Amino acid sequence: MANGTAGSSEARHGVLFDVDGTLVDSNYQHTIAWWQAFRRFGYDVPLAEIHRAIGMGGDKLVAHLLGDDRDTGQDEELDSTHGAVFSTYWPALRAFEGAGELVRRCADNGLTVVLASSASKQELGVLREVIDADEAISAATSSSDAENSKPSPDILEAALEAGGLEAANAVFVGDSVWDVLAASELKIPTIGLASGGTSEAELREAGAVEVYKDIRALLDAFEDGVLHQLATSSAGT
């Protein structure tokens, strides 16, 4: 794995990737896992509402769905139950078609690639195996790297630091409204992917600068999009 934190006399340009729902087709497994966790503690939360909150950190998701009058003493157990149920899906997880190719193409074009994930370290290891492009990934974050979860921008700030990047020289690729909102806090443009289950209209309304149906569509338009422009800027520095 490349080292993304080494110093350089020139400004690095890079791409931050959300992982769940962006590179790995896992949003609906997360939805089911949260639904089962809520049911265990007696909460009947519709699956559609849970899915629309996927992309938030676990603590924010619980507060968003259950409200301030919930028993907050159950929050940690809810999160742990979700994690335990989700881990049963690990062997079946698959990357979106073209995910590894996109990561490698970004690296081959001179961009520093950082996974901006808030998964646990163990779960991140599983996700990296699924993506199968470690040679092109310079750095990655996990839940231990940020105090506040999305839509707070902490994990993106940690990803920038891990990759030796400045916000002005980075692009974020994500699949949820919460991704776009977190990146906008740092003035990082976001490329939205609708394959996580959020519509193009919602992603654009949140502020995404480009939206694609899926990774393959992004790859097909690579030469005309923001990632190629960023790579060209990097080559010119």
C-alpha positions as semicolon CSV with decimal commas, in nm:
position;residue;x (nm);y (nm);z (nm)
1;M;0,000;0,000;0,000
2;A;0,127;0,343;-0,088
3;N;0,203;0,589;0,187
4;G;-0,032;0,886;0,160
5;T;0,124;1,099;0,431
6;A;0,474;1,154;0,297
7;G;0,575;1,514;0,247
8;S;0,594;1,685;-0,090
9;S;0,710;2,022;-0,214
10;E;0,411;2,033;-0,450
11;A;0,044;2,044;-0,359
12;R;-0,116;1,704;-0,386
13;H;-0,448;1,658;-0,560
14;G;-0,669;1,376;-0,450
15;V;-1,004;1,207;-0,432
16;L;-1,180;1,101;-0,114
17;F;-1,414;0,804;-0,147
18;D;-1,702;0,718;0,078
19;V;-1,717;0,338;0,092
20;D;-2,057;0,198;0,194
21;G;-2,303;0,258;-0,088
22;T;-2,035;0,424;-0,302
23;L;-1,772;0,158;-0,370
24;V;-1,942;-0,134;-0,195
25;D;-2,307;-0,232;-0,241
26;S;-2,393;-0,240;0,129
27;N;-2,654;0,026;0,203
28;Y;-2,948;-0,211;0,209
29;Q;-2,765;-0,457;0,435
30;H;-2,703;-0,166;0,672
31;T;-3,072;-0,079;0,652
32;I;-3,180;-0,432;0,748
33;A;-2,919;-0,445;1,026
34;W;-3,049;-0,121;1,178
35;W;-3,409;-0,241;1,142
36;Q;-3,326;-0,557;1,336
37;A;-3,141;-0,357;1,601
38;F;-3,438;-0,126;1,648
39;R;-3,679;-0,420;1,666
40;R;-3,466;-0,582;1,936
41;F;-3,522;-0,278;2,156
42;G;-3,890;-0,245;2,074
43;Y;-3,876;0,028;1,809
44;D;-4,075;-0,020;1,489
45;V;-3,899;0,207;1,241
46;P;-4,000;0,172;0,872
47;L;-3,724;0,043;0,648
48;A;-3,768;0,333;0,407
49;E;-3,698;0,585;0,683
50;I;-3,389;0,393;0,791
51;H;-3,258;0,379;0,436
52;R;-3,294;0,754;0,392
53;A;-3,075;0,802;0,701
54;I;-2,800;0,566;0,586
55;G;-2,483;0,768;0,539
56;M;-2,514;0,933;0,878
57;G;-2,292;0,803;1,155
58;G;-2,462;0,558;1,387
59;D;-2,506;0,807;1,670
60;K;-2,661;1,068;1,441
61;L;-2,882;0,807;1,273
62;V;-3,030;0,687;1,602
63;A;-3,105;1,041;1,718
64;H;-3,249;1,133;1,378
65;L;-3,485;0,835;1,367
66;L;-3,585;0,798;1,733
67;G;-3,586;1,161;1,843
68;D;-3,471;1,337;2,157
69;D;-3,723;1,167;2,384
70;R;-3,570;0,821;2,333
71;D;-3,383;0,630;2,603
72;T;-3,034;0,752;2,516
73;G;-2,888;0,486;2,742
74;Q;-2,969;0,235;2,470
75;D;-2,780;0,418;2,193
76;E;-2,453;0,229;2,236
77;E;-2,627;-0,109;2,245
78;L;-2,830;-0,019;1,938
79;D;-2,512;0,068;1,750
80;S;-2,340;-0,250;1,869
81;T;-2,638;-0,463;1,768
82;H;-2,641;-0,303;1,424
83;G;-2,272;-0,378;1,388
84;A;-2,314;-0,740;1,498
85;V;-2,601;-0,801;1,255
86;F;-2,419;-0,625;0,971
87;S;-2,110;-0,841;1,026
88;T;-2,317;-1,148;0,932
89;Y;-2,340;-0,999;0,580
90;W;-1,966;-0,950;0,539
91;P;-1,905;-1,273;0,342
92;A;-2,173;-1,174;0,088
93;L;-2,066;-0,813;0,033
94;R;-1,971;-0,717;-0,321
95;A;-1,812;-0,407;-0,471
96;F;-2,010;-0,218;-0,731
97;E;-1,905;-0,311;-1,082
98;G;-1,605;-0,097;-1,174
99;A;-1,520;0,012;-0,818
100;G;-1,165;-0,117;-0,819
101;E;-1,116;0,009;-1,173
102;L;-1,225;0,360;-1,073
103;V;-0,991;0,368;-0,774
104;R;-0,699;0,251;-0,988
105;R;-0,781;0,495;-1,267
106;C;-0,775;0,786;-1,023
107;A;-0,436;0,675;-0,890
108;D;-0,301;0,614;-1,241
109;N;-0,399;0,973;-1,325
110;G;-0,182;1,103;-1,043
111;L;-0,452;1,151;-0,779
112;T;-0,400;1,054;-0,417
113;V;-0,680;0,813;-0,325
114;V;-0,814;0,812;0,030
115;L;-1,101;0,605;0,166
116;A;-1,305;0,836;0,391
117;S;-1,482;0,567;0,589
118;S;-1,629;0,575;0,938
119;A;-1,647;0,196;0,960
120;S;-1,465;0,015;1,240
121;K;-1,110;-0,090;1,163
122;Q;-1,213;-0,454;1,134
123;E;-1,503;-0,372;0,905
124;L;-1,282;-0,141;0,696
125;G;-1,045;-0,431;0,642
126;V;-1,332;-0,637;0,504
127;L;-1,444;-0,353;0,277
128;R;-1,092;-0,304;0,142
129;E;-1,073;-0,672;0,053
130;V;-1,405;-0,640;-0,129
131;I;-1,285;-0,336;-0,328
132;D;-0,962;-0,521;-0,417
133;A;-0,757;-0,217;-0,518
134;D;-0,526;-0,167;-0,220
135;E;-0,226;-0,092;-0,437
136;A;-0,399;0,228;-0,551
137;I;-0,519;0,344;-0,208
138;S;-0,285;0,583;-0,032
139;A;-0,467;0,612;0,301
140;A;-0,793;0,533;0,477
141;T;-0,984;0,643;0,784
142;S;-1,199;0,451;1,029
143;S;-1,445;0,540;1,306
144;S;-1,159;0,599;1,551
145;D;-1,035;0,893;1,343
146;A;-1,332;1,128;1,398
147;E;-1,510;1,251;1,708
148;N;-1,827;1,350;1,523
149;S;-1,987;1,152;1,244
150;K;-2,151;1,266;0,919
151;P;-2,309;1,499;0,835
152;S;-2,036;1,662;1,046
153;P;-1,720;1,691;0,832
154;D;-1,478;1,538;1,085
155;I;-1,413;1,216;0,893
156;L;-1,336;1,415;0,577
157;E;-1,096;1,637;0,770
158;A;-0,925;1,319;0,895
159;A;-0,913;1,181;0,539
160;L;-0,753;1,500;0,408
161;E;-0,488;1,481;0,680
162;A;-0,426;1,110;0,616
163;G;-0,370;1,178;0,247
164;G;-0,165;1,492;0,291
165;L;-0,431;1,689;0,104
166;E;-0,588;2,032;0,122
167;A;-0,963;2,074;0,076
168;A;-0,906;2,308;-0,218
169;N;-0,729;2,027;-0,407
170;A;-0,974;1,746;-0,336
171;V;-1,298;1,597;-0,465
172;F;-1,529;1,369;-0,266
173;V;-1,724;1,081;-0,418
174;G;-2,028;0,975;-0,216
175;D;-2,379;0,839;-0,244
176;S;-2,590;1,013;0,019
177;V;-2,720;1,358;0,095
178;W;-2,524;1,337;0,421
179;D;-2,202;1,290;0,222
180;V;-2,270;1,603;0,018
181;L;-2,357;1,810;0,325
182;A;-2,042;1,700;0,510
183;A;-1,819;1,786;0,214
184;S;-1,987;2,122;0,163
185;E;-1,882;2,221;0,516
186;L;-1,523;2,205;0,391
187;K;-1,606;2,345;0,045
188;I;-1,506;2,014;-0,116
189;P;-1,706;1,943;-0,434
190;T;-1,894;1,613;-0,428
191;I;-1,961;1,371;-0,711
192;G;-2,281;1,186;-0,627
193;L;-2,361;0,827;-0,719
194;A;-2,728;0,726;-0,728
195;S;-2,644;0,357;-0,686
196;G;-2,670;0,387;-0,308
197;G;-3,043;0,449;-0,336
198;T;-3,060;0,830;-0,322
199;S;-3,202;0,996;-0,631
200;E;-3,010;1,222;-0,866
201;A;-3,251;1,506;-0,785
202;E;-3,186;1,479;-0,411
203;L;-2,809;1,464;-0,457
204;R;-2,812;1,767;-0,686
205;E;-3,039;1,959;-0,450
206;A;-2,794;1,891;-0,168
207;G;-2,517;2,042;-0,381
208;A;-2,345;1,761;-0,572
209;V;-2,154;1,905;-0,869
210;E;-2,196;1,589;-1,077
211;V;-2,426;1,290;-1,037
212;Y;-2,399;0,954;-1,209
213;K;-2,623;0,649;-1,210
214;D;-2,336;0,427;-1,100
215;I;-1,961;0,381;-1,110
216;R;-1,964;0,253;-1,466
217;A;-2,136;0,573;-1,580
218;L;-1,875;0,778;-1,396
219;L;-1,596;0,581;-1,559
220;D;-1,751;0,626;-1,904
221;A;-1,760;1,004;-1,849
222;F;-1,424;1,024;-1,671
223;E;-1,245;1,229;-1,936
224;D;-1,515;1,496;-1,932
225;G;-1,570;1,522;-1,558
226;V;-1,440;1,677;-1,240
227;L;-1,196;1,394;-1,160
228;H;-1,013;1,437;-1,491
229;Q;-1,003;1,814;-1,440
230;L;-0,850;1,758;-1,095
231;A;-0,594;1,517;-1,238
232;T;-0,505;1,766;-1,510
233;S;-0,456;2,036;-1,246
234;S;-0,234;1,798;-1,052
235;A;-0,019;1,729;-1,359
236;G;0,023;2,101;-1,410
237;T;0,147;2,179;-1,060
